[in-house]
Amino acid sequence: MDMNEKLAELRKAKGLTQKDLAETLHVSRQAISRWEVGTAVPALDNLVSLSGLYGVPLDYLVHDEMEQPPAGMEKAAPQKEKPRSLVRRAA
């Protein structure tokens, strides 16, 4: 299963809309849509956040040959706060 298919399946299994997920990750709904149709891929920080949100290893998301998460990873991991940017923005 390709990453885009996994992302859509995991989001739906969590009962989230694209808009809900976009708000959680602080990205646009269109970005979520592009990830799920395969025209773009999430940045590493977003992949790490998705892994935590869905309770699956990062390897599962990025390796197409992994059809199932490893045993014991089906339950959602506790959510962590999204790391703050290390880059200061000009005021």
mmCIF file of N, CA and C in Angstrom:
data_model
loop_
_atom_site.group_PDB
_atom_site.id
_atom_site.type_symbol
_atom_site.label_atom_id
_atom_site.label_comp_id
_atom_site.label_asym_id
_atom_site.label_seq_id
_atom_site.Cartn_x
_atom_site.Cartn_y
_atom_site.Cartn_z
ATOM 1 N N MET A 1 0.851 -1.171 0.000
ATOM 2 C CA MET A 1 0.000 0.000 0.000
ATOM 3 C C MET A 1 0.901 1.239 0.000
ATOM 4 N N ASP A 2 0.585 2.195 -0.840
ATOM 5 C CA ASP A 2 1.363 3.425 -0.936
ATOM 6 C C ASP A 2 1.082 4.342 0.253
ATOM 7 N N MET A 3 2.018 5.260 0.511
ATOM 8 C CA MET A 3 1.876 6.168 1.645
ATOM 9 C C MET A 3 0.583 6.974 1.560
ATOM 10 N N ASN A 4 0.241 7.453 0.376
ATOM 11 C CA ASN A 4 -0.968 8.268 0.266
ATOM 12 C C ASN A 4 -2.210 7.468 0.672
ATOM 13 N N GLU A 5 -2.267 6.199 0.315
ATOM 14 C CA GLU A 5 -3.402 5.356 0.694
ATOM 15 C C GLU A 5 -3.425 5.124 2.206
ATOM 16 N N LYS A 6 -2.249 4.918 2.787
ATOM 17 C CA LYS A 6 -2.162 4.729 4.240
ATOM 18 C C LYS A 6 -2.640 5.971 4.977
ATOM 19 N N LEU A 7 -2.215 7.143 4.483
ATOM 20 C CA LEU A 7 -2.593 8.391 5.152
ATOM 21 C C LEU A 7 -4.106 8.588 5.133
ATOM 22 N N ALA A 8 -4.731 8.331 4.001
ATOM 23 C CA ALA A 8 -6.185 8.487 3.903
ATOM 24 C C ALA A 8 -6.896 7.467 4.797
ATOM 25 N N GLU A 9 -6.429 6.218 4.775
ATOM 26 C CA GLU A 9 -7.055 5.161 5.564
ATOM 27 C C GLU A 9 -6.929 5.439 7.063
ATOM 28 N N LEU A 10 -5.749 5.852 7.504
ATOM 29 C CA LEU A 10 -5.543 6.134 8.929
ATOM 30 C C LEU A 10 -6.370 7.323 9.394
ATOM 31 N N ARG A 11 -6.451 8.357 8.554
ATOM 32 C CA ARG A 11 -7.256 9.534 8.925
ATOM 33 C C ARG A 11 -8.713 9.151 9.094
ATOM 34 N N LYS A 12 -9.230 8.387 8.142
ATOM 35 C CA LYS A 12 -10.639 7.974 8.209
ATOM 36 C C LYS A 12 -10.888 7.064 9.401
ATOM 37 N N ALA A 13 -9.932 6.178 9.700
ATOM 38 C CA ALA A 13 -10.076 5.281 10.851
ATOM 39 C C ALA A 13 -10.130 6.056 12.164
ATOM 40 N N LYS A 14 -9.475 7.216 12.214
ATOM 41 C CA LYS A 14 -9.501 8.082 13.394
ATOM 42 C C LYS A 14 -10.757 8.943 13.440
ATOM 43 N N GLY A 15 -11.547 8.909 12.359
ATOM 44 C CA GLY A 15 -12.767 9.713 12.316
ATOM 45 C C GLY A 15 -12.501 11.188 12.106
ATOM 46 N N LEU A 16 -11.389 11.504 11.459
ATOM 47 C CA LEU A 16 -11.030 12.896 11.209
ATOM 48 C C LEU A 16 -11.353 13.295 9.780
ATOM 49 N N THR A 17 -11.770 14.522 9.599
ATOM 50 C CA THR A 17 -11.913 15.065 8.253
ATOM 51 C C THR A 17 -10.553 15.638 7.839
ATOM 52 N N GLN A 18 -10.410 15.925 6.565
ATOM 53 C CA GLN A 18 -9.178 16.567 6.114
ATOM 54 C C GLN A 18 -8.997 17.909 6.820
ATOM 55 N N LYS A 19 -10.076 18.608 7.027
ATOM 56 C CA LYS A 19 -10.013 19.909 7.694
ATOM 57 C C LYS A 19 -9.555 19.753 9.140
ATOM 58 N N ASP A 20 -10.110 18.749 9.845
ATOM 59 C CA ASP A 20 -9.703 18.497 11.233
ATOM 60 C C ASP A 20 -8.200 18.231 11.313
ATOM 61 N N LEU A 21 -7.730 17.360 10.436
ATOM 62 C CA LEU A 21 -6.312 17.002 10.445
ATOM 63 C C LEU A 21 -5.449 18.204 10.090
ATOM 64 N N ALA A 22 -5.881 18.988 9.120
ATOM 65 C CA ALA A 22 -5.131 20.179 8.725
ATOM 66 C C ALA A 22 -4.984 21.147 9.897
ATOM 67 N N GLU A 23 -6.048 21.339 10.645
ATOM 68 C CA GLU A 23 -5.994 22.231 11.808
ATOM 69 C C GLU A 23 -5.058 21.680 12.879
ATOM 70 N N THR A 24 -5.079 20.379 13.079
ATOM 71 C CA THR A 24 -4.209 19.752 14.076
ATOM 72 C C THR A 24 -2.739 19.930 13.712
ATOM 73 N N LEU A 25 -2.426 19.783 12.428
ATOM 74 C CA LEU A 25 -1.032 19.862 11.967
ATOM 75 C C LEU A 25 -0.604 21.268 11.562
ATOM 76 N N HIS A 26 -1.536 22.206 11.565
ATOM 77 C CA HIS A 26 -1.258 23.589 11.158
ATOM 78 C C HIS A 26 -0.786 23.658 9.709
ATOM 79 N N VAL A 27 -1.505 22.933 8.856
ATOM 80 C CA VAL A 27 -1.277 22.993 7.408
ATOM 81 C C VAL A 27 -2.633 23.243 6.753
ATOM 82 N N SER A 28 -2.646 23.449 5.453
ATOM 83 C CA SER A 28 -3.919 23.675 4.761
ATOM 84 C C SER A 28 -4.638 22.348 4.486
ATOM 85 N N ARG A 29 -5.949 22.434 4.307
ATOM 86 C CA ARG A 29 -6.709 21.250 3.940
ATOM 87 C C ARG A 29 -6.257 20.746 2.574
ATOM 88 N N GLN A 30 -5.853 21.666 1.716
ATOM 89 C CA GLN A 30 -5.376 21.282 0.395
ATOM 90 C C GLN A 30 -4.087 20.466 0.495
ATOM 91 N N ALA A 31 -3.239 20.771 1.471
ATOM 92 C CA ALA A 31 -2.017 19.985 1.667
ATOM 93 C C ALA A 31 -2.379 18.547 2.022
ATOM 94 N N ILE A 32 -3.343 18.371 2.908
ATOM 95 C CA ILE A 32 -3.790 17.024 3.289
ATOM 96 C C ILE A 32 -4.319 16.295 2.053
ATOM 97 N N SER A 33 -5.106 16.975 1.261
ATOM 98 C CA SER A 33 -5.650 16.386 0.044
ATOM 99 C C SER A 33 -4.535 15.945 -0.905
ATOM 100 N N ARG A 34 -3.528 16.810 -1.095
ATOM 101 C CA ARG A 34 -2.409 16.464 -1.985
ATOM 102 C C ARG A 34 -1.644 15.248 -1.466
ATOM 103 N N TRP A 35 -1.466 15.144 -0.142
ATOM 104 C CA TRP A 35 -0.789 13.980 0.435
ATOM 105 C C TRP A 35 -1.584 12.707 0.157
ATOM 106 N N GLU A 36 -2.910 12.819 0.271
ATOM 107 C CA GLU A 36 -3.759 11.635 0.140
ATOM 108 C C GLU A 36 -3.989 11.198 -1.304
ATOM 109 N N VAL A 37 -3.821 12.090 -2.259
ATOM 110 C CA VAL A 37 -3.937 11.676 -3.661
ATOM 111 C C VAL A 37 -2.571 11.380 -4.269
ATOM 112 N N GLY A 38 -1.506 11.671 -3.521
ATOM 113 C CA GLY A 38 -0.167 11.321 -3.962
ATOM 114 C C GLY A 38 0.530 12.344 -4.825
ATOM 115 N N THR A 39 0.019 13.566 -4.876
ATOM 116 C CA THR A 39 0.690 14.588 -5.680
ATOM 117 C C THR A 39 1.755 15.327 -4.872
ATOM 118 N N ALA A 40 1.793 15.104 -3.562
ATOM 119 C CA ALA A 40 2.807 15.689 -2.685
ATOM 120 C C ALA A 40 3.016 14.737 -1.515
ATOM 121 N N VAL A 41 4.125 14.924 -0.818
ATOM 122 C CA VAL A 41 4.384 14.122 0.379
ATOM 123 C C VAL A 41 4.604 15.062 1.561
ATOM 124 N N PRO A 42 4.202 14.626 2.752
ATOM 125 C CA PRO A 42 4.398 15.478 3.928
ATOM 126 C C PRO A 42 5.878 15.668 4.241
ATOM 127 N N ALA A 43 6.210 16.819 4.786
ATOM 128 C CA ALA A 43 7.566 17.074 5.264
ATOM 129 C C ALA A 43 7.826 16.160 6.467
ATOM 130 N N LEU A 44 9.087 15.978 6.789
ATOM 131 C CA LEU A 44 9.463 15.066 7.863
ATOM 132 C C LEU A 44 8.776 15.407 9.181
ATOM 133 N N ASP A 45 8.715 16.689 9.540
ATOM 134 C CA ASP A 45 8.072 17.052 10.804
ATOM 135 C C ASP A 45 6.595 16.661 10.807
ATOM 136 N N ASN A 46 5.934 16.769 9.665
ATOM 137 C CA ASN A 46 4.531 16.361 9.584
ATOM 138 C C ASN A 46 4.395 14.841 9.620
ATOM 139 N N LEU A 47 5.326 14.120 9.011
ATOM 140 C CA LEU A 47 5.296 12.659 9.086
ATOM 141 C C LEU A 47 5.458 12.186 10.529
ATOM 142 N N VAL A 48 6.350 12.830 11.263
ATOM 143 C CA VAL A 48 6.543 12.468 12.669
ATOM 144 C C VAL A 48 5.258 12.741 13.458
ATOM 145 N N SER A 49 4.623 13.876 13.215
ATOM 146 C CA SER A 49 3.366 14.196 13.884
ATOM 147 C C SER A 49 2.265 13.198 13.524
ATOM 148 N N LEU A 50 2.181 12.830 12.245
ATOM 149 C CA LEU A 50 1.180 11.852 11.803
ATOM 150 C C LEU A 50 1.424 10.498 12.460
ATOM 151 N N SER A 51 2.674 10.096 12.554
ATOM 152 C CA SER A 51 3.033 8.836 13.185
ATOM 153 C C SER A 51 2.539 8.802 14.632
ATOM 154 N N GLY A 52 2.781 9.877 15.352
ATOM 155 C CA GLY A 52 2.328 9.957 16.741
ATOM 156 C C GLY A 52 0.815 10.002 16.864
ATOM 157 N N LEU A 53 0.185 10.786 16.020
ATOM 158 C CA LEU A 53 -1.270 10.927 16.044
ATOM 159 C C LEU A 53 -1.967 9.599 15.775
ATOM 160 N N TYR A 54 -1.446 8.856 14.800
ATOM 161 C CA TYR A 54 -2.079 7.598 14.409
ATOM 162 C C TYR A 54 -1.559 6.397 15.193
ATOM 163 N N GLY A 55 -0.492 6.583 15.967
ATOM 164 C CA GLY A 55 0.046 5.488 16.758
ATOM 165 C C GLY A 55 0.699 4.401 15.929
ATOM 166 N N VAL A 56 1.342 4.803 14.841
ATOM 167 C CA VAL A 56 2.049 3.847 13.979
ATOM 168 C C VAL A 56 3.491 4.315 13.835
ATOM 169 N N PRO A 57 4.408 3.378 13.610
ATOM 170 C CA PRO A 57 5.802 3.792 13.421
ATOM 171 C C PRO A 57 5.981 4.576 12.122
ATOM 172 N N LEU A 58 6.937 5.462 12.120
ATOM 173 C CA LEU A 58 7.261 6.231 10.926
ATOM 174 C C LEU A 58 7.587 5.302 9.762
ATOM 175 N N ASP A 59 8.262 4.196 10.051
ATOM 176 C CA ASP A 59 8.587 3.214 9.010
ATOM 177 C C ASP A 59 7.339 2.736 8.276
ATOM 178 N N TYR A 60 6.260 2.519 9.015
ATOM 179 C CA TYR A 60 5.021 2.048 8.393
ATOM 180 C C TYR A 60 4.511 3.057 7.371
ATOM 181 N N LEU A 61 4.608 4.343 7.697
ATOM 182 C CA LEU A 61 4.104 5.369 6.784
ATOM 183 C C LEU A 61 4.944 5.477 5.518
ATOM 184 N N VAL A 62 6.246 5.346 5.633
ATOM 185 C CA VAL A 62 7.107 5.631 4.488
ATOM 186 C C VAL A 62 7.500 4.419 3.652
ATOM 187 N N HIS A 63 7.335 3.213 4.182
ATOM 188 C CA HIS A 63 7.697 2.015 3.423
ATOM 189 C C HIS A 63 6.447 1.385 2.817
ATOM 190 N N ASP A 64 6.350 1.456 1.496
ATOM 191 C CA ASP A 64 5.172 0.944 0.797
ATOM 192 C C ASP A 64 4.963 -0.547 1.012
ATOM 193 N N GLU A 65 6.053 -1.298 1.200
ATOM 194 C CA GLU A 65 5.913 -2.747 1.337
ATOM 195 C C GLU A 65 5.318 -3.166 2.679
ATOM 196 N N MET A 66 5.268 -2.274 3.659
ATOM 197 C CA MET A 66 4.657 -2.596 4.953
ATOM 198 C C MET A 66 3.155 -2.413 4.838
ATOM 199 N N GLU A 67 2.428 -3.516 4.806
ATOM 200 C CA GLU A 67 0.973 -3.452 4.648
ATOM 201 C C GLU A 67 0.246 -3.255 5.979
ATOM 202 N N GLN A 68 0.863 -3.675 7.071
ATOM 203 C CA GLN A 68 0.262 -3.561 8.401
ATOM 204 C C GLN A 68 1.297 -2.970 9.354
ATOM 205 N N PRO A 69 0.857 -2.181 10.334
ATOM 206 C CA PRO A 69 1.820 -1.740 11.345
ATOM 207 C C PRO A 69 2.290 -2.954 12.147
ATOM 208 N N PRO A 70 3.484 -2.921 12.708
ATOM 209 C CA PRO A 70 3.942 -4.038 13.523
ATOM 210 C C PRO A 70 2.976 -4.318 14.666
ATOM 211 N N ALA A 71 2.906 -5.567 15.090
ATOM 212 C CA ALA A 71 2.001 -5.971 16.168
ATOM 213 C C ALA A 71 2.224 -5.094 17.396
ATOM 214 N N GLY A 72 1.132 -4.746 18.052
ATOM 215 C CA GLY A 72 1.205 -3.922 19.252
ATOM 216 C C GLY A 72 1.186 -2.435 18.980
ATOM 217 N N MET A 73 1.161 -2.034 17.716
ATOM 218 C CA MET A 73 1.184 -0.610 17.379
ATOM 219 C C MET A 73 -0.180 -0.109 16.923
ATOM 220 N N GLU A 74 -1.216 -0.919 17.073
ATOM 221 C CA GLU A 74 -2.526 -0.524 16.558
ATOM 222 C C GLU A 74 -3.165 0.589 17.378
ATOM 223 N N LYS A 75 -2.849 0.657 18.657
ATOM 224 C CA LYS A 75 -3.464 1.672 19.507
ATOM 225 C C LYS A 75 -2.727 2.991 19.343
ATOM 226 N N ALA A 76 -3.480 4.061 19.417
ATOM 227 C CA ALA A 76 -2.888 5.380 19.220
ATOM 228 C C ALA A 76 -1.934 5.714 20.350
ATOM 229 N N ALA A 77 -0.811 6.240 19.999
ATOM 230 C CA ALA A 77 0.158 6.703 20.984
ATOM 231 C C ALA A 77 -0.317 8.042 21.529
ATOM 232 N N PRO A 78 0.095 8.382 22.737
ATOM 233 C CA PRO A 78 -0.299 9.684 23.270
ATOM 234 C C PRO A 78 0.208 10.802 22.374
ATOM 235 N N GLN A 79 -0.620 11.797 22.196
ATOM 236 C CA GLN A 79 -0.240 12.905 21.325
ATOM 237 C C GLN A 79 0.748 13.801 22.046
ATOM 238 N N LYS A 80 1.735 14.244 21.314
ATOM 239 C CA LYS A 80 2.695 15.191 21.838
ATOM 240 C C LYS A 80 2.409 16.527 21.197
ATOM 241 N N GLU A 81 2.811 17.585 21.899
ATOM 242 C CA GLU A 81 2.653 18.900 21.294
ATOM 243 C C GLU A 81 3.544 19.004 20.075
ATOM 244 N N LYS A 82 3.065 19.706 19.070
ATOM 245 C CA LYS A 82 3.878 19.927 17.880
ATOM 246 C C LYS A 82 5.043 20.820 18.280
ATOM 247 N N PRO A 83 6.266 20.413 17.914
ATOM 248 C CA PRO A 83 7.430 21.224 18.290
ATOM 249 C C PRO A 83 7.336 22.627 17.707
ATOM 250 N N ARG A 84 7.761 23.562 18.498
ATOM 251 C CA ARG A 84 7.760 24.943 18.022
ATOM 252 C C ARG A 84 8.920 25.130 17.049
ATOM 253 N N SER A 85 8.733 26.022 16.151
ATOM 254 C CA SER A 85 9.761 26.288 15.145
ATOM 255 C C SER A 85 11.006 26.862 15.807
ATOM 256 N N LEU A 86 12.156 26.454 15.330
ATOM 257 C CA LEU A 86 13.406 26.982 15.849
ATOM 258 C C LEU A 86 13.799 28.270 15.153
ATOM 259 N N VAL A 87 13.088 28.600 14.107
ATOM 260 C CA VAL A 87 13.380 29.812 13.352
ATOM 261 C C VAL A 87 12.499 30.938 13.885
ATOM 262 N N ARG A 88 13.125 32.022 14.249
ATOM 263 C CA ARG A 88 12.344 33.175 14.710
ATOM 264 C C ARG A 88 11.830 33.948 13.512
ATOM 265 N N ARG A 89 10.595 34.334 13.607
ATOM 266 C CA ARG A 89 9.997 35.086 12.508
ATOM 267 C C ARG A 89 10.139 36.578 12.758
ATOM 268 N N ALA A 90 10.379 37.308 11.715
ATOM 269 C CA ALA A 90 10.509 38.757 11.828
ATOM 270 C C ALA A 90 9.155 39.366 12.156
ATOM 271 N N ALA A 91 9.157 40.346 13.013
ATOM 272 C CA ALA A 91 7.906 40.989 13.426
ATOM 273 C C ALA A 91 7.542 42.109 12.487
#
